[in-house]
CSV table of C-alpha atoms in Angstrom, one decimal:
chain,number,residue,atom,x,y,z
B,1,MET,CA,1.2,-66.2,28.3
B,2,ALA,CA,0.9,-63.0,30.3
B,3,SER,CA,4.2,-61.8,29.0
B,4,GLU,CA,3.1,-62.4,25.4
B,5,ASN,CA,-0.5,-60.9,26.1
B,6,GLY,CA,1.3,-57.9,27.6
B,7,GLU,CA,3.8,-57.7,24.6
B,8,LYS,CA,0.7,-58.1,22.2
B,9,VAL,CA,-1.1,-55.2,24.0
B,10,GLU,CA,1.9,-53.0,24.1
B,11,ILE,CA,2.7,-53.6,20.5
B,12,GLY,CA,-1.0,-52.8,19.7
B,13,LEU,CA,-0.9,-49.7,21.6
B,14,ASN,CA,2.2,-48.6,19.8
B,15,ALA,CA,0.8,-49.5,16.6
B,16,VAL,CA,-2.0,-46.9,17.0
B,17,PRO,CA,-1.3,-44.2,14.7
B,18,GLN,CA,-1.0,-40.6,16.3
B,19,GLU,CA,-2.9,-37.8,14.9
B,20,THR,CA,-0.8,-35.4,12.9
B,21,HIS,CA,-1.4,-31.8,14.1
B,22,LYS,CA,-2.1,-29.7,11.0
B,23,PRO,CA,-2.1,-26.0,11.4
B,24,LYS,CA,-5.4,-24.3,10.9
B,25,LYS,CA,-6.0,-21.9,8.2
B,26,ASP,CA,-6.5,-18.5,9.0
B,27,TRP,CA,-10.0,-17.8,7.5
B,28,VAL,CA,-10.1,-14.2,8.7
B,29,LEU,CA,-7.0,-13.5,6.9
B,30,LEU,CA,-7.9,-15.3,3.7
B,31,SER,CA,-11.3,-13.6,3.6
B,32,LEU,CA,-9.6,-10.3,3.8
B,33,ARG,CA,-7.3,-11.2,1.1
B,34,MET,CA,-10.1,-12.2,-1.2
B,35,VAL,CA,-12.1,-9.1,-0.7
B,36,ALA,CA,-8.8,-7.0,-1.2
B,37,PHE,CA,-8.1,-9.0,-4.4
B,38,PHE,CA,-11.7,-8.3,-5.8
B,39,ALA,CA,-11.2,-4.6,-4.6
B,40,THR,CA,-7.8,-3.9,-6.5
B,41,ALA,CA,-8.7,-6.0,-9.5
B,42,SER,CA,-12.0,-4.0,-10.0
B,43,ALA,CA,-10.1,-0.8,-9.6
B,44,THR,CA,-7.5,-1.9,-12.1
B,45,LEU,CA,-10.4,-2.9,-14.7
B,46,VAL,CA,-12.5,0.2,-14.3
B,47,MET,CA,-9.4,2.5,-14.7
B,48,THR,CA,-8.0,0.3,-17.7
B,49,PHE,CA,-11.3,0.6,-19.8
B,50,ASN,CA,-12.0,4.1,-18.6
B,51,LYS,CA,-12.4,6.2,-21.8
B,52,GLN,CA,-14.7,8.9,-22.9
B,53,THR,CA,-14.9,10.4,-26.4
B,54,LYS,CA,-16.7,13.9,-27.1
B,55,SER,CA,-16.9,16.3,-30.0
B,56,PHE,CA,-16.4,20.2,-29.3
B,57,VAL,CA,-17.2,23.0,-31.5
B,58,VAL,CA,-13.8,24.7,-32.1
B,59,ALA,CA,-14.9,27.4,-34.6
B,60,THR,CA,-17.7,28.5,-36.8
B,61,VAL,CA,-17.3,29.4,-40.4
B,62,GLY,CA,-20.4,31.1,-41.6
B,63,SER,CA,-23.2,29.1,-40.1
B,64,THR,CA,-21.1,25.7,-40.3
B,65,PRO,CA,-19.7,24.7,-36.9
B,66,ILE,CA,-16.4,23.1,-37.1
B,67,THR,CA,-15.9,20.5,-34.4
B,68,ALA,CA,-13.1,18.5,-33.1
B,69,THR,CA,-13.3,15.0,-31.4
B,70,LEU,CA,-11.2,14.6,-28.2
B,71,ALA,CA,-10.7,11.4,-26.2
B,72,ALA,CA,-9.9,11.1,-22.5
B,73,LYS,CA,-7.9,8.0,-21.7
B,74,PHE,CA,-6.3,6.7,-18.6
B,75,ASN,CA,-2.9,6.0,-20.4
B,76,GLN,CA,-2.7,9.9,-21.2
B,77,THR,CA,-1.8,10.4,-17.5
B,78,PRO,CA,1.4,8.7,-16.3
B,79,ALA,CA,-0.2,8.8,-12.7
B,80,PHE,CA,-3.3,6.6,-13.8
B,81,VAL,CA,-0.8,4.3,-15.7
B,82,PHE,CA,1.1,3.9,-12.3
B,83,PHE,CA,-2.3,3.4,-10.5
B,84,VAL,CA,-3.2,0.6,-12.8
B,85,ILE,CA,0.2,-1.1,-12.4
B,86,ALA,CA,0.2,-0.8,-8.6
B,87,ASN,CA,-3.4,-2.2,-8.4
B,88,GLY,CA,-2.7,-4.9,-10.8
B,89,ASN,CA,0.4,-5.8,-8.7
B,90,ALA,CA,-1.7,-5.8,-5.6
B,91,SER,CA,-4.3,-8.1,-7.2
B,92,LEU,CA,-1.7,-10.6,-8.3
B,93,HIS,CA,-0.1,-10.6,-5.0
B,94,ASN,CA,-3.3,-11.2,-3.2
B,95,LEU,CA,-4.0,-14.0,-5.6
B,96,VAL,CA,-0.8,-15.7,-5.0
B,97,MET,CA,-1.2,-15.4,-1.3
B,98,ILE,CA,-4.5,-16.8,-1.4
B,99,VAL,CA,-3.1,-20.0,-3.2
B,100,MET,CA,-0.3,-20.2,-0.8
B,101,GLU,CA,-2.8,-20.1,2.1
B,102,VAL,CA,-5.0,-22.7,0.8
B,103,LEU,CA,-2.0,-25.0,0.1
B,104,GLY,CA,-0.8,-24.5,3.7
B,105,PRO,CA,2.7,-25.0,4.9
B,106,ARG,CA,3.5,-27.4,2.2
B,107,TYR,CA,5.9,-25.3,0.6
B,108,ASP,CA,7.2,-23.7,4.0
B,109,TYR,CA,11.1,-23.8,3.6
B,110,LYS,CA,12.5,-23.7,7.1
B,111,GLY,CA,9.7,-21.3,8.4
B,112,LEU,CA,10.6,-18.6,6.0
B,113,ARG,CA,7.1,-18.4,4.4
B,114,LEU,CA,5.5,-16.4,7.0
B,115,ALA,CA,8.5,-14.0,6.9
B,116,LEU,CA,8.4,-13.8,3.2
B,117,ILE,CA,4.7,-13.3,3.2
B,118,ALA,CA,5.0,-10.4,5.8
B,119,ILE,CA,7.6,-8.5,3.6
B,120,LEU,CA,5.6,-8.9,0.3
B,121,ASP,CA,2.5,-7.7,2.0
B,122,MET,CA,4.4,-4.5,3.4
B,123,MET,CA,6.0,-3.9,-0.2
B,124,THR,CA,2.6,-4.4,-1.9
B,125,MET,CA,0.6,-2.0,0.6
B,126,ALA,CA,3.5,0.7,-0.1
B,127,LEU,CA,3.2,0.3,-3.8
B,128,ALA,CA,-0.6,0.6,-3.6
B,129,SER,CA,-0.4,3.6,-1.4
B,130,ALA,CA,1.9,5.4,-3.8
B,131,GLY,CA,-0.4,4.7,-6.9
B,132,ASP,CA,-3.4,5.7,-5.0
B,133,GLY,CA,-1.8,8.9,-3.8
B,134,ALA,CA,-0.6,9.9,-7.4
B,135,ALA,CA,-4.0,9.1,-9.0
B,136,THR,CA,-5.8,11.2,-6.3
B,137,PHE,CA,-3.5,14.2,-7.0
B,138,MET,CA,-4.4,14.0,-10.7
B,139,SER,CA,-8.0,13.5,-10.1
B,140,GLU,CA,-8.2,16.6,-8.1
B,141,LEU,CA,-6.3,18.5,-10.6
B,142,GLY,CA,-8.7,17.3,-13.1
B,143,LYS,CA,-12.0,18.2,-11.2
B,144,ASN,CA,-10.7,21.6,-10.0
B,145,GLY,CA,-7.8,22.7,-12.0
B,146,ASN,CA,-5.1,25.0,-10.8
B,147,SER,CA,-5.4,28.7,-11.2
B,148,HIS,CA,-1.9,29.6,-10.3
B,149,ALA,CA,-0.5,27.2,-13.1
B,150,ARG,CA,-3.4,28.1,-15.2
B,151,TRP,CA,-4.4,24.6,-15.8
B,152,ASP,CA,-8.1,24.2,-16.5
B,153,LYS,CA,-10.3,21.5,-15.2
B,154,ILE,CA,-11.4,18.7,-17.5
B,155,CYS,CA,-14.1,17.0,-15.5
B,156,ASP,CA,-16.9,19.6,-16.6
B,157,LYS,CA,-16.1,18.4,-20.1
B,158,PHE,CA,-15.7,14.7,-19.5
B,159,GLU,CA,-18.1,13.9,-16.6
B,160,THR,CA,-18.2,10.1,-17.3
B,161,TYR,CA,-14.6,9.9,-17.4
B,162,CYS,CA,-14.0,11.5,-14.1
B,163,ASN,CA,-16.9,9.6,-12.5
B,164,ARG,CA,-15.4,6.2,-13.5
B,165,GLY,CA,-12.0,7.4,-12.3
B,166,GLY,CA,-13.5,8.5,-8.9
B,167,ALA,CA,-15.1,5.2,-8.6
B,168,ALA,CA,-11.9,3.2,-9.3
B,169,LEU,CA,-10.1,5.6,-6.6
B,170,ILE,CA,-12.9,4.6,-4.1
B,171,VAL,CA,-12.6,1.0,-4.7
B,172,SER,CA,-8.8,1.2,-4.7
B,173,PHE,CA,-8.6,2.8,-1.3
B,174,VAL,CA,-10.9,0.3,0.3
B,175,GLY,CA,-8.4,-2.3,-1.2
B,176,PHE,CA,-5.6,-0.3,0.3
B,177,ILE,CA,-7.2,-0.3,3.8
B,178,LEU,CA,-7.4,-4.0,3.5
B,179,LEU,CA,-3.9,-4.3,2.5
B,180,LEU,CA,-2.9,-2.3,5.6
B,181,ILE,CA,-5.0,-4.5,7.9
B,182,ILE,CA,-3.4,-7.7,6.3
B,183,SER,CA,0.1,-6.5,6.6
B,184,VAL,CA,-0.6,-5.9,10.4
B,185,MET,CA,-2.1,-9.3,10.8
B,186,SER,CA,0.9,-10.9,8.8
B,187,VAL,CA,3.4,-9.2,11.1
B,188,ILE,CA,1.5,-10.3,14.2
B,189,LYS,CA,1.3,-13.7,12.9
B,190,LEU,CA,4.9,-13.9,12.0
B,191,LEU,CA,6.0,-12.6,15.7
B,192,LYS,CA,3.6,-15.2,17.3
B,193,SER,CA,5.3,-17.9,15.5
B,194,ASN,CA,8.7,-16.7,16.4
B,195,ARG,CA,7.6,-16.6,20.0
B,196,ILE,CA,6.4,-20.2,20.0
B,197,ASN,CA,9.6,-21.4,18.2
B,198,HIS,CA,11.8,-19.8,20.8
B,199,ALA,CA,9.6,-21.0,23.6
B,200,SER,CA,9.5,-24.6,22.7
B,201,PRO,CA,12.8,-26.7,23.8
């Protein structure tokens, strides 16, 4: 009887399900990605819909002024088009990364998820940096002109257009700084994971 009871107790102990260890979500990184997503998405939308139309008097015939209507749009400058593409790509990247972070390691193929995320983070950050740099150069040229090349400034004529473009640049740089922090955190997370894997027997 004792042996039977012992066996029953042993079986009962073995039958207790062990708690599976689930990796905790990195809420700090997830929050940074969400803020970066809103920043880059806002910069993309503001620059995409940035347009101003004004009429200027180009000549006067007698007492009748002759006017010409000009429009300033983002797609007239290749640097601003690149800016929209770079920030749109950063927004899409962060959105996908948020989904992957929420789903967790369900789609972690042989530990490659962290390495892939770190690589994509760095590529996205580099592309966003290039887009911000190109747009900043053209914005400075539009605001101050270039007397050596005899390029006139336009911001004295299209104030609203330049103000909206400047706001898009500021928000985009906030997103870039967050992308830089996210990239560093992703690399640190990858290195920690590799150390744990090498340390475990």
